[in-house]
PDB file of C-alpha atoms in Angstrom:
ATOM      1  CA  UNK A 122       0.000   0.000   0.000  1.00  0.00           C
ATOM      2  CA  UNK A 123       1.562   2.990  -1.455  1.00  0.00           C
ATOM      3  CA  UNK A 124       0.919   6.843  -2.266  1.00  0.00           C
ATOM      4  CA  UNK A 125      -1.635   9.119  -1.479  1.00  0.00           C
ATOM      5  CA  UNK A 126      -4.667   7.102  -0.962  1.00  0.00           C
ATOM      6  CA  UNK A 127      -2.460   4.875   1.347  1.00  0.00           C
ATOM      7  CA  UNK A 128      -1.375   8.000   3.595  1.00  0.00           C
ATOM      8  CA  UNK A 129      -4.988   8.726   3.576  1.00  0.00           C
ATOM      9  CA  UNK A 130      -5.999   5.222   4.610  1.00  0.00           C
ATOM     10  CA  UNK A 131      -3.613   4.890   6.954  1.00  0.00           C
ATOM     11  CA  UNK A 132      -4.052   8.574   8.578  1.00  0.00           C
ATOM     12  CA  UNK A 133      -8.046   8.089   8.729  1.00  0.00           C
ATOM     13  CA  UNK A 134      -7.361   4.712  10.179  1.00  0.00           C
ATOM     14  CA  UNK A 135      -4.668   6.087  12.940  1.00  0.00           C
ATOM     15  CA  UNK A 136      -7.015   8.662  13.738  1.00  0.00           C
ATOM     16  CA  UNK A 137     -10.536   6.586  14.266  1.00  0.00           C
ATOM     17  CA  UNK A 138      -8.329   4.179  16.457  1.00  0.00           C
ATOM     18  CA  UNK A 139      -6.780   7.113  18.631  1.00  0.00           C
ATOM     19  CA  UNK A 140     -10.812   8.061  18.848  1.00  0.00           C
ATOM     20  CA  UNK A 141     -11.508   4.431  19.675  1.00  0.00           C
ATOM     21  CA  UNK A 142      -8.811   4.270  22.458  1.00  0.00           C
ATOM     22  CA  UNK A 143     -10.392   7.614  23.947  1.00  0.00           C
ATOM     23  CA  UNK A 144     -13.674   6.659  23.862  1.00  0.00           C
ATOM     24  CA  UNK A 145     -13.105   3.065  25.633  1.00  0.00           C
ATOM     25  CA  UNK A 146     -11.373   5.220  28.489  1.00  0.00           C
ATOM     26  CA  UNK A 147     -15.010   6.912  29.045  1.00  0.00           C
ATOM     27  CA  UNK A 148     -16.892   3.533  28.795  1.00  0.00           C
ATOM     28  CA  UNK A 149     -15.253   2.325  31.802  1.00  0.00           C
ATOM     29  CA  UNK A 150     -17.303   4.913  33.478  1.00  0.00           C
ATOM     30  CA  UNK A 151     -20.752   4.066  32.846  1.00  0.00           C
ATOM     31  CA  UNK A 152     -22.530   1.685  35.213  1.00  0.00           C
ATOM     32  CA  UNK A 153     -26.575   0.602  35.250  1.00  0.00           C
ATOM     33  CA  UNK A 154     -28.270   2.947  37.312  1.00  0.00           C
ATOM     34  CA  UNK A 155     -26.146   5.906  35.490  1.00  0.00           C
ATOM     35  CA  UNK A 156     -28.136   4.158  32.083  1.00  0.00           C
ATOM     36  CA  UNK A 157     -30.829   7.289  32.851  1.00  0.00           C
ATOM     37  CA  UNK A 158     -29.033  10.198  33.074  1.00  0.00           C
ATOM     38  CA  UNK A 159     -29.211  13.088  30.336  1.00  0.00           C
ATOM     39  CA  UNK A 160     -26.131  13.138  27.955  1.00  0.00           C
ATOM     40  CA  UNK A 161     -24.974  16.249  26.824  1.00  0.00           C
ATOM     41  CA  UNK A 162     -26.988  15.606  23.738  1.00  0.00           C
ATOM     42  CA  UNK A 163     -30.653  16.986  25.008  1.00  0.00           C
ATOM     43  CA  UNK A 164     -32.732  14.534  23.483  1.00  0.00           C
ATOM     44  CA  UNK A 165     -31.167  11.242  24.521  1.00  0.00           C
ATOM     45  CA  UNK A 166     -30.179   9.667  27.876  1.00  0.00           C
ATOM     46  CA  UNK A 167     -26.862   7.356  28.492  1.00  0.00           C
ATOM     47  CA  UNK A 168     -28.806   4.035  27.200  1.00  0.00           C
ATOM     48  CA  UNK A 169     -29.930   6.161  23.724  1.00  0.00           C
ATOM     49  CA  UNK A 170     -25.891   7.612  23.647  1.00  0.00           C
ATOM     50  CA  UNK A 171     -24.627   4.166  24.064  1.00  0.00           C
ATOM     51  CA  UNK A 172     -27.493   2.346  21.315  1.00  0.00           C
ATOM     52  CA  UNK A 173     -26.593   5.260  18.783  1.00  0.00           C
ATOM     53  CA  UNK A 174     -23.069   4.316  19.647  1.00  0.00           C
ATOM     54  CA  UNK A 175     -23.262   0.769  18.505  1.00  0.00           C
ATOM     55  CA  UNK A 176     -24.763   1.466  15.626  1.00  0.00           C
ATOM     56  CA  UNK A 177     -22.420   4.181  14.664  1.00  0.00           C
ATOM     57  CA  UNK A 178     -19.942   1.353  14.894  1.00  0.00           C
ATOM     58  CA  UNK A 179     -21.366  -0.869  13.403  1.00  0.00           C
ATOM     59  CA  UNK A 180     -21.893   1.141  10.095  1.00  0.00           C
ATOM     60  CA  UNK A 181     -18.416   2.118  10.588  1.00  0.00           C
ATOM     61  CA  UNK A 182     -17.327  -1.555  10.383  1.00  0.00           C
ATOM     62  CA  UNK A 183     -19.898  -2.300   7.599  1.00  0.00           C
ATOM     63  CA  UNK A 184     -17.818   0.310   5.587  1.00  0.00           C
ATOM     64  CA  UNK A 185     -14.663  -1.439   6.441  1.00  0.00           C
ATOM     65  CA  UNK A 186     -15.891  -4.746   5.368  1.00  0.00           C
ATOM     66  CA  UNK A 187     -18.086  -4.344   2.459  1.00  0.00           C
ATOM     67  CA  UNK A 188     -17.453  -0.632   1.295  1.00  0.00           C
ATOM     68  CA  UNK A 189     -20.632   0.637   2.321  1.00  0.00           C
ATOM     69  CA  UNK A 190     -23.125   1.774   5.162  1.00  0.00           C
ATOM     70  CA  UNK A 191     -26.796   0.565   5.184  1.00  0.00           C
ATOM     71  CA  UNK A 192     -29.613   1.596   6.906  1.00  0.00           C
ATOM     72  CA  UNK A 193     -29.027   2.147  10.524  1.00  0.00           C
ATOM     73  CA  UNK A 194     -29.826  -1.393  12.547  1.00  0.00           C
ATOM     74  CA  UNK A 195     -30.227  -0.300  16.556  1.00  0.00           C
ATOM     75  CA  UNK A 196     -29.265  -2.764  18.881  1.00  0.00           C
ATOM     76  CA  UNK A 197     -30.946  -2.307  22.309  1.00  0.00           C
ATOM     77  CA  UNK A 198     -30.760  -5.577  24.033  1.00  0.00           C
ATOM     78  CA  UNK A 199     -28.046  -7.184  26.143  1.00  0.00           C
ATOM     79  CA  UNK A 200     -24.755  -5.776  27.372  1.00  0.00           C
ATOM     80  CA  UNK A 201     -24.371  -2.046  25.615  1.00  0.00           C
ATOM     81  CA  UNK A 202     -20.730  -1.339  27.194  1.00  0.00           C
ATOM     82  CA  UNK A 203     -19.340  -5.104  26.385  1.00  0.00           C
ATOM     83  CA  UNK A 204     -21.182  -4.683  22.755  1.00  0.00           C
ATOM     84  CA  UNK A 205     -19.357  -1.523  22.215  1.00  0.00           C
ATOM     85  CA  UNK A 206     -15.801  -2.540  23.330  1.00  0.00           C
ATOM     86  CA  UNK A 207     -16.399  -5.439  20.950  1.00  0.00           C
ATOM     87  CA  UNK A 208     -17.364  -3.569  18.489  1.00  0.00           C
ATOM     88  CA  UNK A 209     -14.459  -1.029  18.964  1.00  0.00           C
ATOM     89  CA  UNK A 210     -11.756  -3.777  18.442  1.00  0.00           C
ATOM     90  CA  UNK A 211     -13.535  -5.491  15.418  1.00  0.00           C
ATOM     91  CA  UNK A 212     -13.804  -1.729  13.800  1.00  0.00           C
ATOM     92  CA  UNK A 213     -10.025  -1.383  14.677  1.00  0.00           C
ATOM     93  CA  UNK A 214      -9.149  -4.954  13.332  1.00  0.00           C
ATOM     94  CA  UNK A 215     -11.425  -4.108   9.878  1.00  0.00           C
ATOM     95  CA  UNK A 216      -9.725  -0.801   9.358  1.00  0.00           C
ATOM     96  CA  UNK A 217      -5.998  -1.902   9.978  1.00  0.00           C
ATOM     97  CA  UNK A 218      -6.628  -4.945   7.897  1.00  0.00           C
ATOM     98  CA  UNK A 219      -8.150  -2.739   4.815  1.00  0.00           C
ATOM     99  CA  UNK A 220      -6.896  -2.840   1.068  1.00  0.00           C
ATOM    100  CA  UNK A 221      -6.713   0.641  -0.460  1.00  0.00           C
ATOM    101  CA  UNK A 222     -10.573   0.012  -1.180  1.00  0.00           C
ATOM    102  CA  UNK A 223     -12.277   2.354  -3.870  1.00  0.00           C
ATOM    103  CA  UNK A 224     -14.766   4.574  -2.121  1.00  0.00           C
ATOM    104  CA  UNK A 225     -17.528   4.215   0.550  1.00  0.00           C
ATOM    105  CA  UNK A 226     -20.982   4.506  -0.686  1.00  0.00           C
ATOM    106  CA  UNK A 227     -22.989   6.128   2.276  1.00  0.00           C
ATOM    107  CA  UNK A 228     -26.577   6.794   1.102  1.00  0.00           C
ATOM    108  CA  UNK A 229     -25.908   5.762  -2.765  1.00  0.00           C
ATOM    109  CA  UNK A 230     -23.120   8.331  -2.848  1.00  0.00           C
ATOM    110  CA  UNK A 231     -19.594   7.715  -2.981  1.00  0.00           C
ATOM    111  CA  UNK A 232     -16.873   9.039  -0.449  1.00  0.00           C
ATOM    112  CA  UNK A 233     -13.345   8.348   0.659  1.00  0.00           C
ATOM    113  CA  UNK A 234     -11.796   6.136   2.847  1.00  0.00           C
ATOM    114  CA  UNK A 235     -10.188   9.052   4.942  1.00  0.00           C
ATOM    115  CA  UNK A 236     -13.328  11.112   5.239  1.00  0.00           C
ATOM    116  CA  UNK A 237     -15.438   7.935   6.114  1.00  0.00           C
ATOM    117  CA  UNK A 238     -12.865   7.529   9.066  1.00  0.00           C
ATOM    118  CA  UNK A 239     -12.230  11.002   9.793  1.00  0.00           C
ATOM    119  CA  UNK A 240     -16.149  11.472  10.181  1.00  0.00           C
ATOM    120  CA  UNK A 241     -16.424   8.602  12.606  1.00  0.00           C
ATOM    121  CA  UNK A 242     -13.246   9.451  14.242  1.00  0.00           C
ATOM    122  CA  UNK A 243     -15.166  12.821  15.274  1.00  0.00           C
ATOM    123  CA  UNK A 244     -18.370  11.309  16.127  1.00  0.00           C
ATOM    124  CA  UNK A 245     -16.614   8.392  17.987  1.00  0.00           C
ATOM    125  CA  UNK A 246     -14.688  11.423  19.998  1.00  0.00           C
ATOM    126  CA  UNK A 247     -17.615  13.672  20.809  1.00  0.00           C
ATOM    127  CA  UNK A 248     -19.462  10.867  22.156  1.00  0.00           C
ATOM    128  CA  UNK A 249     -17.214   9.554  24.121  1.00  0.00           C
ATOM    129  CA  UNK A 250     -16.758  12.963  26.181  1.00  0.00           C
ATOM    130  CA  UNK A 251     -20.920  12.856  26.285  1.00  0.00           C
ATOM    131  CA  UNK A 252     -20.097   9.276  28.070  1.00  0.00           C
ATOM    132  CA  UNK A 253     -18.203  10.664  30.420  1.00  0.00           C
ATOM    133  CA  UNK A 254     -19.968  14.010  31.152  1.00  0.00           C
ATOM    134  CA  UNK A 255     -23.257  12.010  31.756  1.00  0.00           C
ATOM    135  CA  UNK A 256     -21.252   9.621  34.161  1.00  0.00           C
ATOM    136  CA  UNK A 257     -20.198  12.299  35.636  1.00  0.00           C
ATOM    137  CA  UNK A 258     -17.070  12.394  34.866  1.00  0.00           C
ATOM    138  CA  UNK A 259     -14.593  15.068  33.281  1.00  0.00           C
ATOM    139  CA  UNK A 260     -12.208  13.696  30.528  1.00  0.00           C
ATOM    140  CA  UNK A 261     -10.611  16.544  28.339  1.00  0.00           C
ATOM    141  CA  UNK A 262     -10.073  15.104  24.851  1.00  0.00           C
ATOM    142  CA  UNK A 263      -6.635  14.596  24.398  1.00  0.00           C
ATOM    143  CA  UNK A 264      -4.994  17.596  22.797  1.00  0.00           C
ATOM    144  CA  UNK A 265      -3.249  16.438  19.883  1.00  0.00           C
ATOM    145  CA  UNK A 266      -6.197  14.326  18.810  1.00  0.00           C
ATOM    146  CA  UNK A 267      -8.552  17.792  19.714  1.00  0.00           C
ATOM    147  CA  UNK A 268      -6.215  19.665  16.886  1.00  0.00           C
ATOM    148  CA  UNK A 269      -6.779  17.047  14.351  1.00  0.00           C
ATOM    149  CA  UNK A 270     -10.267  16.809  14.651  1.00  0.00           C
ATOM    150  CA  UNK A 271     -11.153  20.734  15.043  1.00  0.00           C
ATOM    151  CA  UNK A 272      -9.408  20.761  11.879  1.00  0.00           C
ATOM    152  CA  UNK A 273     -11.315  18.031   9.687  1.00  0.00           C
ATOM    153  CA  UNK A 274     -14.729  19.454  11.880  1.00  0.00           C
ATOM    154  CA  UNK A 275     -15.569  21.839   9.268  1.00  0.00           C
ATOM    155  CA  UNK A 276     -15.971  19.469   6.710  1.00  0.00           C
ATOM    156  CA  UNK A 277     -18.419  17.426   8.080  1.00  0.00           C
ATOM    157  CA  UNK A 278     -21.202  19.814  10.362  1.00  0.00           C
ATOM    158  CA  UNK A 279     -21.717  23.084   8.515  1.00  0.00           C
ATOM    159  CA  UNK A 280     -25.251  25.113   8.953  1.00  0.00           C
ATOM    160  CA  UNK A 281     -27.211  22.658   7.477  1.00  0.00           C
ATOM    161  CA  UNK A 282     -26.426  20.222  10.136  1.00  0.00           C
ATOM    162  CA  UNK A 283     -27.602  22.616  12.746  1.00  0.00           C
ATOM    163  CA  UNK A 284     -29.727  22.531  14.743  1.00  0.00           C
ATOM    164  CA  UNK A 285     -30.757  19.067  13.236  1.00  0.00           C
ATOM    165  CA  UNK A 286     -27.202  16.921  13.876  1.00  0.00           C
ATOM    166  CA  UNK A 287     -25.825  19.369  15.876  1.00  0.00           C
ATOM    167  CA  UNK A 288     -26.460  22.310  17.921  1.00  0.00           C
ATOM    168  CA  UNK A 289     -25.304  25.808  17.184  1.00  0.00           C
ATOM    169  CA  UNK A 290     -21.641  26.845  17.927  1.00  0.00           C
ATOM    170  CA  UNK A 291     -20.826  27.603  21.244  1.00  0.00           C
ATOM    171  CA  UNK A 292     -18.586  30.513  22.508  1.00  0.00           C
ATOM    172  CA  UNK A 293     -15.921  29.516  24.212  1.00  0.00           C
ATOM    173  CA  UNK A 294     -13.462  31.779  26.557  1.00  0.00           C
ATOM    174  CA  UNK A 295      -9.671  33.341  24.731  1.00  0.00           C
ATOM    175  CA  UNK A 296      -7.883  30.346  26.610  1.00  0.00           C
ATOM    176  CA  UNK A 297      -9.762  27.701  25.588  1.00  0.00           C
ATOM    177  CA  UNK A 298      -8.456  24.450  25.209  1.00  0.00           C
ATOM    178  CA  UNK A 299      -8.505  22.413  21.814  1.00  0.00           C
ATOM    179  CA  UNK A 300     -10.922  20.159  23.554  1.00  0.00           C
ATOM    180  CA  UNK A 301     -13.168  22.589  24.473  1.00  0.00           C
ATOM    181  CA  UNK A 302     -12.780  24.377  21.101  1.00  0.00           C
ATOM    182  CA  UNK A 303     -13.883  21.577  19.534  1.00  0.00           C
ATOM    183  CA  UNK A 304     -16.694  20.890  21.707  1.00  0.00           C
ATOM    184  CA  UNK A 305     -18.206  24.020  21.285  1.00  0.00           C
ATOM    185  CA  UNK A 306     -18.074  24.191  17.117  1.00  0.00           C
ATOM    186  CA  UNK A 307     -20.170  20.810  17.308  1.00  0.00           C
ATOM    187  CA  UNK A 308     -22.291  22.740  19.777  1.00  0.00           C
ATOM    188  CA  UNK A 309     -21.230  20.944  23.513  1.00  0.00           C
ATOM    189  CA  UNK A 310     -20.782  23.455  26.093  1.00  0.00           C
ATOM    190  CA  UNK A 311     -17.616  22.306  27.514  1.00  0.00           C
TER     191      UNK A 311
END
């Protein structure tokens, strides 16, 4: 695996797994009786977070595997945390273990490797610092991965997404860290 498409590959790939890794640190936290609490997402509690999780996942690995994402399949049964840490690795395993594959067809249209990865590398991020904030919990997003995201961010929420996907932008104080920076362009009040 060679040139551009490789870096990209291999970037998106290093990236989603550094999300991953984040992410699992928060879903240590959660425990049964926190499955009620509100998430810093308004309309959904820590059991909707972590079902929306697993499917996120799961698409992500579906993209992986076969090159493209169908419709969303929730799981709400059984073990959420376990089903998400298992899902994690698999995703990781699918990823690493990639060919330079041609695009990603999301919705009939077709999209890279990198930003396929890079998108769920965000999402995986973001809602792994809602896992912790509705455990009650405070885990900064580490700052290197922060910078890379609040970079890619613009490319996937513009004002179209919002308020649908995600709330307005957030102001956020001279001194603010990455994390928070990027929390508060996907609309999180950090």
């Amino acid at each position: 695996m060679t040139g551009p498409r490789a870096a990209a590959l291999i970037g998106g790939v290093s990236l989603l797994e550094r999300a991953i890794s984040y992410t699992l640190g928060s879903l240590l936290e959660v425990r049964p009786e926190l499955m009620s609490r509100p998430t810093p997402c308004s309309a959904w509690d820590l059991r909707a977070l972590l079902v929306h999780m697993n499917d996120s996942l799961l698409a992500l690995h579906e993209a992986a595997r076969i090159g493209r994402i169908g419709p969303e399949q929730s799981t709400t049964d059984g073990d959420l945390v376990g089903l998400l840490r298992q899902r994690a690795c698999l995703l990781v395993g699918a990823w690493s273990g990639a060919r330079v594959p041609g695009p990603v067809f999301v919705a009939g249209s077709p999209l890279t490797t990198g930003i396929v990865t890079g998108a769920g590398a965000l999402e995986v991020t973001v809602h792994g610092w809602d896992v912790a904030r509705a455990c009650g919990q405070d885990r900064p997003i580490p700052a290197a991965l922060a910078e890379e995201l609040l970079e890619l961010a613009p490319f996937f929420v513009d004002d179209v997404d919002r308020p649908a996907r995600f709330a307005p932008r957030v102001a956020v104080c001279r001194g603010a860290t990455t994390g928070d920076r990027l929390l508060a362009f996907v609309g999180r009040r950090p």
